[in-house]
């Protein structure tokens, strides 16, 4: 029935102020109001309909995306939206498009790496979308190893130009979003060659297509790399392939904020420190962590609502069957993901603060926190994207068979999200970078005080000696006990790796041999960061009846779930006894019962429209089964009772005339 809220009884169980929780999730009342306004602007505009997206062929799919991007830009211009409003509008349109790379990578790179003169020339054009840019770094043969890129930029002092060239097949630029069919310009990363010598990898602004008829310019070969994982999913994006055949560009199109090439062919380092580039990296990774919380919370919202709607088994005397959400097996899989969504949201909030802090320090030529900030953001990018990709798939399984339907929203969400585990740094490679930093921190403990998220390493002596003192299940409801457990685990694993590495004559051989252990130490460190930042969030002023108390429960669920999942680490390091690990699990089960009455209200607090969720299973009103039935009949296969091809291929089999039929 239309207009009936099938989840009303669930919503009435809430033990906290949902409107206040929405503000806590958004970060502030202003942020909530802005986000909500943009979400509803998109949801109420039929131009942004997305139900039919998975049924379109590739050409129609891309054309449909181009139409939506154009309509979105028209709204931005006509309504004079601010940059922040425009960012949220694009998010809620919820369709990967060339605009993501234009605004998210091309423009920030020019802002961060361009000179004042270059910014004055290129940014107005890009911000008015008079040119459309992409970020061409990854190649067919190299991704994570940026120093291994093969595209060359050779300086010609006679013409004051760079010659951009693809010397091998594997030097082809491969993957940049927007490159395939739309971008007019690319920020191309290439090996700088001056006077026959290699001077590192640098960025160059290169025009790819004519601004008159959009045809590729001479020396440019460009196209789309083909279909990717999923139905619609990321196939709305024109990821491209690009090769250069001695393409000449003016010298001033090399981004020269840090390093410059003079007319005479001399390399000059500017007064701007190279480390400034890391500021952009911190910002990009912060947005990736924030996106992880959005994607995971969407999946959790769908799975939680459907778990409350769906009933299976447990009927007595012909009564109602049991809601799936009431089974402990469902709760033990679902509620940690709900807690993770909130944990990632708050650590993303903290990362935004970290970015601001790093930016201010860089402006004052203070680079002391940069290595720690770089390692921290690399690790959190890896941790949150991996957990989110796995979490979305777990939510699909939590929805039973119907989770496999495209109309559940989960297959599309999964297919769109999982590239995050690879772009902006492969997740395992990033964890190995964190490990190098941790091992270095351990080796310097005798004479250098660790800072920021590694400050706990300064207490390594006590963390190595003191073991857990928790004696009851309730004893785990103590932030101090939780943090000490995660600090001890992380410190002991890092120190152990350092000790093992010291046994190798060649450190690099040791690092390669122990890489799996090093990755685990990095995960332990990153999980400590998320747990401690969740606890720090709870020490802030959080208004609203029951909001802080409910978030405390989620914080303990997140921490104790990790402790249970990784109890091998805690036991192997000697910090916990098996009895204490068992008590933690006992407390975790009790916490699930506390989350249960608030589950629907907690996902309502994300304040997602049905349009943004894109899921029949996750509908706000819980009217799932009639809408699933209705959607099935909209599939193009149901346009006729007798399917095209029946008479040609099926009927001959039924009539035993296959030998004489023309297949």
XYZ file of C-alpha atoms in Angstrom, residues 329-615:
287
model
C 23.809 -14.309 13.317
C 22.400 -11.361 11.351
C 23.243 -8.861 14.094
C 26.823 -10.123 14.448
C 27.424 -9.470 10.738
C 25.343 -6.315 10.280
C 25.866 -4.216 13.413
C 29.699 -4.100 13.188
C 29.269 -2.687 9.667
C 26.815 -0.098 11.015
C 29.374 0.824 13.680
C 32.132 0.927 11.036
C 30.158 3.416 8.935
C 30.002 5.802 11.897
C 33.666 5.141 12.800
C 34.797 5.962 9.253
C 32.634 9.090 9.208
C 34.289 10.442 12.339
C 37.847 9.546 11.340
C 37.145 11.260 8.004
C 36.040 14.340 9.945
C 39.311 14.239 11.883
C 41.299 13.846 8.638
C 39.769 17.094 7.382
C 41.163 18.771 10.495
C 44.535 17.086 9.847
C 44.586 18.433 6.280
C 43.960 21.977 7.555
C 46.714 21.543 10.151
C 49.191 20.208 7.565
C 48.362 23.073 5.186
C 49.003 25.683 7.891
C 52.284 24.027 8.894
C 53.457 23.819 5.271
C 52.706 27.525 4.790
C 54.974 28.188 7.791
C 57.688 25.862 6.389
C 57.080 23.379 9.212
C 57.448 19.871 7.760
C 57.826 18.032 11.070
C 54.448 16.259 10.937
C 54.470 15.506 7.192
C 55.880 11.935 7.255
C 53.393 10.946 9.970
C 50.468 12.634 8.153
C 51.453 10.949 4.888
C 51.658 7.506 6.518
C 48.443 8.058 8.454
C 46.391 9.070 5.396
C 47.888 6.284 3.270
C 46.963 3.715 5.904
C 43.467 5.032 6.499
C 42.767 5.147 2.769
C 43.732 1.480 2.570
C 41.914 0.373 5.716
C 38.603 2.129 5.042
C 38.310 1.301 1.339
C 39.088 -2.398 1.869
C 36.632 -2.648 4.761
C 33.981 -0.789 2.760
C 34.350 -2.971 -0.355
C 34.091 -6.099 1.802
C 31.247 -4.543 3.798
C 29.121 -3.773 0.730
C 29.439 -7.387 -0.423
C 28.553 -8.607 3.089
C 25.442 -6.391 3.039
C 24.448 -7.979 -0.275
C 24.690 -11.413 1.319
C 22.775 -10.176 4.375
C 19.854 -9.443 2.025
C 19.586 -13.055 0.871
C 18.737 -13.831 -2.746
C 17.104 -10.461 -3.404
C 20.421 -8.735 -2.682
C 21.634 -10.153 -6.005
C 18.983 -8.207 -7.911
C 20.266 -5.016 -9.518
C 17.158 -3.325 -8.100
C 18.519 -3.977 -4.593
C 21.094 -1.274 -5.375
C 23.900 -3.360 -3.914
C 25.488 -4.894 -7.055
C 25.730 -1.428 -8.630
C 27.088 0.118 -5.437
C 29.707 -2.635 -5.143
C 30.782 -2.388 -8.783
C 31.112 1.404 -8.592
C 32.964 1.368 -5.284
C 35.593 -1.387 -5.531
C 38.036 0.545 -7.781
C 38.716 2.657 -4.665
C 40.847 -0.241 -3.402
C 43.224 0.377 -6.305
C 43.128 4.033 -7.382
C 45.168 6.640 -5.499
C 47.439 3.843 -4.314
C 46.960 0.076 -4.260
C 45.851 -0.827 -0.744
C 48.608 -3.342 -0.032
C 51.289 -1.028 -1.422
C 50.001 1.760 0.826
C 50.138 -0.486 3.898
C 53.757 -1.318 3.055
C 54.482 2.430 2.959
C 52.938 2.720 6.426
C 55.077 -0.224 7.571
C 58.278 1.519 6.465
C 57.280 4.530 8.532
C 56.424 2.395 11.585
C 59.703 0.470 11.440
C 61.608 3.749 11.076
C 59.711 5.194 14.050
C 60.622 2.167 16.176
C 64.296 2.391 15.157
C 64.445 6.088 16.163
C 62.779 5.730 19.568
C 66.045 6.182 21.455
C 66.586 9.743 20.228
C 63.414 10.998 18.510
C 59.968 11.548 20.047
C 57.164 10.118 17.881
C 54.345 12.541 17.044
C 50.669 12.504 16.096
C 49.110 9.095 15.639
C 52.407 7.392 16.551
C 52.772 9.244 19.880
C 51.837 6.018 21.714
C 55.150 4.534 20.531
C 56.844 6.883 23.011
C 55.423 4.666 25.773
C 56.652 1.499 24.110
C 58.418 0.186 27.236
C 55.228 0.089 29.320
C 53.128 -1.091 26.364
C 55.497 -4.039 25.898
C 55.422 -5.004 29.581
C 51.947 -4.267 30.930
C 49.200 -6.742 30.106
C 45.413 -6.412 30.186
C 43.777 -6.177 33.629
C 40.115 -6.561 32.546
C 38.373 -9.165 34.740
C 34.698 -8.947 33.729
C 32.732 -8.506 30.515
C 31.609 -5.050 31.726
C 35.268 -4.162 32.277
C 35.568 -3.786 28.516
C 33.183 -0.799 28.638
C 36.142 1.397 29.481
C 37.702 3.647 26.819
C 41.080 3.476 28.561
C 41.110 -0.329 28.494
C 40.113 -0.348 24.822
C 42.769 2.152 23.723
C 45.510 0.457 25.745
C 44.653 -2.915 24.192
C 44.915 -1.522 20.642
C 48.063 0.486 21.462
C 49.790 -2.556 22.976
C 48.873 -4.758 20.026
C 50.108 -2.183 17.476
C 53.322 -1.389 19.387
C 54.216 -5.043 19.960
C 53.597 -5.986 16.325
C 55.708 -3.068 15.034
C 58.550 -3.773 17.478
C 58.458 -7.473 16.583
C 58.774 -6.591 12.879
C 61.677 -4.265 13.671
C 63.456 -7.025 15.591
C 62.926 -9.506 12.755
C 64.195 -7.038 10.145
C 67.379 -6.427 12.176
C 68.369 -10.067 11.562
C 68.750 -9.485 7.817
C 72.036 -8.206 6.396
C 70.155 -6.577 3.522
C 67.192 -4.520 4.873
C 65.346 -4.617 1.527
C 65.539 -8.395 1.404
C 64.176 -8.493 4.928
C 61.365 -6.105 4.053
C 60.358 -8.284 1.092
C 60.500 -11.473 3.154
C 58.487 -10.023 6.068
C 56.049 -7.998 3.934
C 52.958 -9.994 4.992
C 53.800 -9.446 8.700
C 54.489 -5.774 8.036
C 51.088 -5.339 6.405
C 49.429 -6.832 9.499
C 51.357 -4.426 11.755
C 50.167 -1.521 9.592
C 46.543 -2.672 9.849
C 46.893 -2.833 13.655
C 48.229 0.744 13.708
C 45.459 2.052 11.448
C 42.706 0.322 13.412
C 44.090 1.971 16.552
C 43.742 5.368 14.847
C 40.076 4.758 13.938
C 39.211 3.443 17.421
C 40.976 6.309 19.225
C 39.412 8.994 16.993
C 35.942 7.513 17.597
C 36.603 7.721 21.354
C 37.898 11.301 20.999
C 34.726 12.223 19.120
C 32.685 11.078 22.112
C 34.604 13.501 24.335
C 33.294 16.446 22.291
C 30.032 18.276 22.896
C 27.352 16.145 21.193
C 23.871 17.612 21.776
C 20.589 15.698 21.596
C 18.786 13.247 23.840
C 20.532 9.870 23.867
C 22.855 10.703 20.953
C 26.163 10.425 22.809
C 25.042 7.260 24.629
C 24.014 5.581 21.366
C 27.300 6.521 19.700
C 29.186 5.109 22.698
C 27.493 1.759 22.136
C 28.524 1.849 18.453
C 32.080 2.764 19.426
C 32.340 -0.253 21.733
C 30.785 -2.478 19.044
C 33.397 -1.322 16.529
C 36.329 -1.791 18.910
C 35.263 -5.115 20.423
C 34.326 -6.549 17.028
C 37.871 -5.790 15.812
C 39.299 -7.266 18.992
C 37.272 -10.438 18.460
C 38.090 -10.647 14.744
C 41.828 -10.132 15.319
C 42.062 -11.832 18.696
C 44.931 -13.911 17.333
C 47.054 -10.721 17.308
C 46.078 -9.785 20.866
C 46.743 -13.318 22.120
C 49.968 -13.866 20.165
C 51.477 -10.616 21.448
C 50.694 -11.811 24.983
C 48.591 -8.769 25.886
C 45.338 -10.730 26.367
C 44.545 -14.063 27.948
C 42.033 -16.359 26.232
C 39.638 -15.645 29.114
C 39.814 -11.874 28.528
C 39.213 -12.353 24.800
C 36.162 -14.469 25.666
C 34.857 -11.759 28.030
C 35.181 -9.194 25.235
C 33.037 -11.378 22.991
C 30.443 -11.797 25.775
C 30.205 -8.016 26.075
C 29.943 -7.669 22.292
C 26.864 -9.922 22.216
C 25.235 -7.771 24.909
C 25.998 -4.628 22.897
C 24.212 -6.061 19.838
C 21.038 -6.225 21.927
C 21.503 -2.542 22.788
C 21.935 -1.580 19.124
C 18.855 -3.549 18.015
C 16.046 -1.085 19.008
C 17.997 1.813 17.500
C 19.049 0.116 14.259
C 16.480 1.668 11.908
C 16.791 5.110 13.516
C 20.579 4.922 13.163
C 20.381 4.353 9.401
C 17.611 6.968 9.099
C 20.158 9.371 10.582
C 22.199 9.143 7.379
C 19.251 11.071 5.862
C 19.530 9.414 2.448
C 16.731 9.880 -0.066
C 15.292 6.823 -1.815
C 16.741 8.249 -5.039
C 20.290 8.302 -3.659
C 19.989 4.815 -2.143
C 18.692 3.490 -5.475
C 17.339 0.393 -3.759
